[in-house]
Coordinates of C-alpha atoms in Angstrom, one line a residue:
M744 CA 0.0 0.0 0.0
G745 CA 1.8 3.1 -1.2
K746 CA 4.4 4.5 1.1
G747 CA 6.3 2.6 3.7
N748 CA 6.1 -0.9 2.3
E749 CA 8.4 -3.6 3.7
G750 CA 9.8 -6.4 1.6
G751 CA 9.6 -10.1 2.5
A752 CA 8.2 -13.5 1.6
D753 CA 4.6 -12.2 2.1
E754 CA 5.0 -9.6 -0.6
A755 CA 6.4 -12.2 -3.0
L756 CA 3.4 -14.5 -2.3
V757 CA 0.9 -11.7 -2.8
A758 CA 2.6 -10.6 -6.1
A759 CA 2.5 -14.2 -7.3
V760 CA -1.2 -14.5 -6.5
C761 CA -2.2 -11.0 -7.8
P762 CA -0.1 -10.5 -11.0
D763 CA -2.8 -8.4 -12.7
L764 CA -2.9 -5.5 -10.3
P765 CA -1.8 -2.1 -11.6
T766 CA 1.6 -0.8 -10.4
I767 CA 0.2 2.6 -9.7
I768 CA -3.4 3.6 -8.9
V769 CA -4.0 7.3 -9.5
F770 CA -7.0 9.2 -8.0
D771 CA -8.5 12.6 -8.8
L772 CA -9.5 14.5 -5.6
D773 CA -12.4 17.0 -6.1
D774 CA -15.7 15.3 -6.9
C775 CA -13.9 11.9 -7.1
L776 CA -12.6 11.1 -3.6
W777 CA -14.2 14.0 -1.7
T778 CA -16.7 16.8 -1.8
P779 CA -17.1 19.8 -2.1
E780 CA -14.5 21.1 -4.5
M781 CA -11.7 23.2 -3.1
H782 CA -12.6 26.3 -5.1
E783 CA -16.1 26.3 -3.5
L784 CA -14.6 26.8 0.0
S785 CA -14.3 30.2 1.6
G786 CA -11.0 29.4 3.3
L787 CA -8.5 26.8 4.4
P788 CA -10.1 23.7 5.9
S789 CA -8.1 23.6 9.1
I790 CA -10.4 22.1 11.8
S791 CA -10.6 18.3 12.2
V792 CA -14.0 16.7 12.2
E793 CA -14.2 13.4 14.1
G794 CA -16.3 10.4 13.3
P795 CA -16.3 6.6 12.7
L796 CA -13.6 5.7 10.2
D797 CA -15.6 2.8 8.8
P798 CA -18.7 4.2 7.0
N799 CA -20.4 0.8 7.4
D800 CA -19.9 0.6 11.2
N801 CA -20.8 3.5 13.4
E802 CA -19.1 1.6 16.3
S803 CA -15.7 1.6 14.5
E804 CA -12.7 3.5 15.7
L805 CA -13.0 7.2 15.7
G806 CA -10.7 9.5 13.7
T807 CA -10.6 12.5 11.5
V808 CA -13.2 12.0 8.8
G809 CA -13.3 15.5 7.5
M810 CA -11.7 18.9 7.5
K811 CA -13.8 22.0 8.3
V812 CA -13.3 25.6 7.3
P813 CA -13.4 27.9 10.4
S814 CA -16.7 29.7 10.5
R815 CA -16.8 33.4 9.9
R816 CA -20.3 33.9 11.3
R817 CA -20.7 37.0 13.3
G818 CA -20.6 36.3 17.1
R819 CA -23.8 36.7 19.1
S820 CA -22.2 39.0 21.6
G821 CA -23.1 41.9 19.4
G822 CA -19.5 43.1 19.3
G823 CA -17.0 42.8 16.6
G824 CA -15.1 39.6 15.7
F825 CA -16.1 36.3 14.4
D826 CA -17.2 32.9 15.7
W827 CA -14.3 30.7 14.6
G828 CA -15.0 27.0 14.4
G829 CA -18.7 27.2 15.4
Y830 CA -20.4 23.9 14.9
N831 CA -24.1 22.9 14.3
N832 CA -25.0 25.5 11.7
D833 CA -26.3 24.8 8.2
S834 CA -23.5 26.7 6.5
E835 CA -20.7 24.6 7.8
E836 CA -18.1 23.9 5.1
I837 CA -16.7 20.3 5.7
V838 CA -14.7 18.4 3.2
E839 CA -15.5 14.7 3.5
L840 CA -14.8 11.6 1.5
Y841 CA -17.5 9.9 -0.5
P842 CA -18.5 6.7 1.4
G843 CA -17.4 4.6 -1.5
A844 CA -14.1 6.4 -1.7
R845 CA -13.5 5.8 2.0
L846 CA -14.2 2.1 1.5
V847 CA -11.8 1.9 -1.4
L848 CA -9.0 3.6 0.5
R849 CA -9.6 1.4 3.6
E850 CA -9.3 -1.6 1.3
L851 CA -6.0 -0.4 -0.1
A852 CA -4.8 0.4 3.4
T853 CA -5.7 -2.9 5.0
N854 CA -5.7 -5.7 2.4
P855 CA -2.3 -7.3 2.0
K856 CA -3.2 -7.9 -1.7
Y857 CA -2.5 -4.2 -2.4
R858 CA 0.6 -3.9 -0.3
D859 CA 2.9 -3.2 -3.2
V860 CA 0.5 -1.0 -5.2
I861 CA 1.7 2.6 -5.4
I862 CA -1.0 5.3 -4.7
A863 CA -0.9 8.7 -6.4
V864 CA -3.2 11.6 -6.9
A865 CA -3.6 13.9 -9.9
S866 CA -5.7 17.0 -9.3
T867 CA -6.1 20.3 -11.1
S868 CA -7.3 21.9 -7.9
L869 CA -7.5 25.7 -7.9
E870 CA -6.5 25.7 -4.2
P871 CA -3.7 23.2 -3.8
S872 CA -3.0 24.3 -0.2
Y873 CA -6.6 23.4 0.7
S874 CA -6.2 20.0 -1.0
R875 CA -2.9 19.3 0.9
A876 CA -4.5 20.3 4.2
C877 CA -7.3 17.7 3.6
L878 CA -4.8 15.0 2.6
K879 CA -2.7 15.7 5.7
G880 CA -5.7 15.7 8.1
I881 CA -8.2 13.1 6.9
E882 CA -7.6 9.6 8.3
I883 CA -8.4 6.3 6.6
V884 CA -7.6 3.9 9.4
E885 CA -6.5 4.9 12.9
G886 CA -3.3 6.8 12.7
V887 CA -3.0 6.7 8.9
T888 CA -3.9 9.8 6.9
M889 CA -4.5 10.0 3.2
R890 CA -1.1 11.7 2.8
D891 CA 0.5 8.7 4.5
M892 CA -0.8 6.4 1.8
I893 CA 0.2 8.6 -1.1
S894 CA 3.6 8.3 -2.8
H895 CA 3.1 10.9 -5.5
A896 CA 0.8 14.0 -5.2
Q897 CA 0.6 16.2 -8.3
I898 CA -1.9 18.9 -7.4
G899 CA -2.6 22.2 -9.0
R900 CA -2.2 23.8 -12.4
S901 CA 0.8 26.0 -12.1
G902 CA 4.6 25.6 -12.7
N903 CA 5.0 22.3 -14.6
L904 CA 1.3 21.4 -14.1
T905 CA -1.5 22.6 -16.3
S906 CA -5.2 22.1 -16.6
E907 CA -4.5 19.0 -18.6
K908 CA -3.7 16.0 -16.5
T909 CA -1.2 14.7 -19.0
S910 CA 1.2 17.1 -17.2
H911 CA 0.4 15.5 -13.9
F912 CA 0.9 12.0 -15.2
Q913 CA 4.2 12.9 -16.9
L914 CA 5.5 14.0 -13.4
I915 CA 4.2 10.8 -11.8
H916 CA 5.8 8.8 -14.5
E917 CA 9.2 10.6 -13.9
E918 CA 9.0 10.5 -10.1
S919 CA 8.1 6.8 -10.0
G920 CA 11.3 5.9 -11.9
G921 CA 9.6 5.4 -15.2
V922 CA 6.7 3.2 -14.4
P923 CA 4.9 2.6 -17.8
Y924 CA 1.7 4.5 -18.3
Q925 CA 0.1 1.2 -19.3
E926 CA 0.7 0.0 -15.7
M927 CA -1.4 2.8 -14.2
L928 CA -5.1 2.8 -13.3
F929 CA -6.9 6.2 -13.1
F930 CA -10.2 7.3 -11.5
D931 CA -11.6 10.8 -12.3
D932 CA -15.1 12.3 -12.1
C933 CA -14.6 13.9 -15.6
N934 CA -17.3 16.4 -14.8
W935 CA -15.2 19.3 -16.2
G936 CA -13.4 17.5 -19.0
D937 CA -12.7 13.9 -20.2
H938 CA -9.3 13.4 -18.5
V939 CA -9.8 9.6 -18.6
G940 CA -10.3 9.7 -22.4
T941 CA -7.4 12.1 -23.0
L942 CA -5.0 10.0 -20.9
N943 CA -6.0 6.8 -22.6
D944 CA -5.6 8.3 -26.1
K945 CA -2.2 9.9 -25.4
F946 CA -0.6 7.5 -23.0
G947 CA -2.7 4.3 -22.9
V948 CA -3.6 4.8 -19.2
V949 CA -6.6 2.7 -18.2
G950 CA -9.3 4.9 -16.6
V951 CA -12.7 4.9 -15.1
R952 CA -15.1 7.9 -14.9
T953 CA -16.7 8.5 -11.6
P954 CA -19.2 11.4 -12.2
Q955 CA -21.1 10.6 -8.9
G956 CA -17.9 10.3 -6.8
L957 CA -15.9 7.1 -6.5
R958 CA -18.0 4.0 -5.6
F959 CA -16.6 0.7 -4.6
E960 CA -18.1 -0.9 -7.7
D961 CA -16.2 1.7 -9.8
F962 CA -13.0 0.5 -8.1
E963 CA -13.8 -3.2 -8.9
H964 CA -14.7 -2.3 -12.4
G965 CA -11.4 -0.5 -12.9
L966 CA -9.4 -3.4 -11.6
E967 CA -11.3 -5.7 -14.0
K968 CA -10.9 -3.3 -16.9
Y969 CA -7.1 -3.1 -16.2
R970 CA -6.8 -6.9 -15.9
L971 CA -8.6 -7.4 -19.3
Q972 CA -6.5 -4.8 -21.1
R973 CA -3.3 -6.3 -19.8
R974 CA -4.1 -9.7 -21.3

């Protein structure tokens, strides 16, 4: 699973049993893994929101399941200033994973089958600092954040990155030591452009569109699509 993998006989056994897994799985962020989109937020999401880490079990371990933008509602005291971090109001801005996305990331984090699969993200976020704050804060399993799982994070559309995700994949390809594009699997909502189609046409990347946010069945479909294309 992404960063911090340890070698050994178990990995060799898993690799032998699961030869059709992609070398790298790349995820989009906004509207694929989480909602809302970063440009919709009024500020940096800096407050941790606690909840059950397993969306199917309300009794599961608690952890940071979302990141909240400090509230700028006027305080009730009548004086100046703001009510920072006020909870229980309808205008709260909380970035949370889609339930299916959380299940997928938990599967990648806990199933030995995926121990050697590299995790990356490719996002054209207009607010990269907001995205990175969410990656750093949101936990998948107890003590493991999204950032802990990710080996390559190409976020934004400045410098070497553009609004075309071919630029993001070129950097992932380079950073990974030249992993072939054909050994990558990509998930993207494609609500603002067909990044999946473009990357397949240009580089041969296998991709799955997730216009309703990543669902577990999308993940399973992507693995099967990758397996069939590799044969």
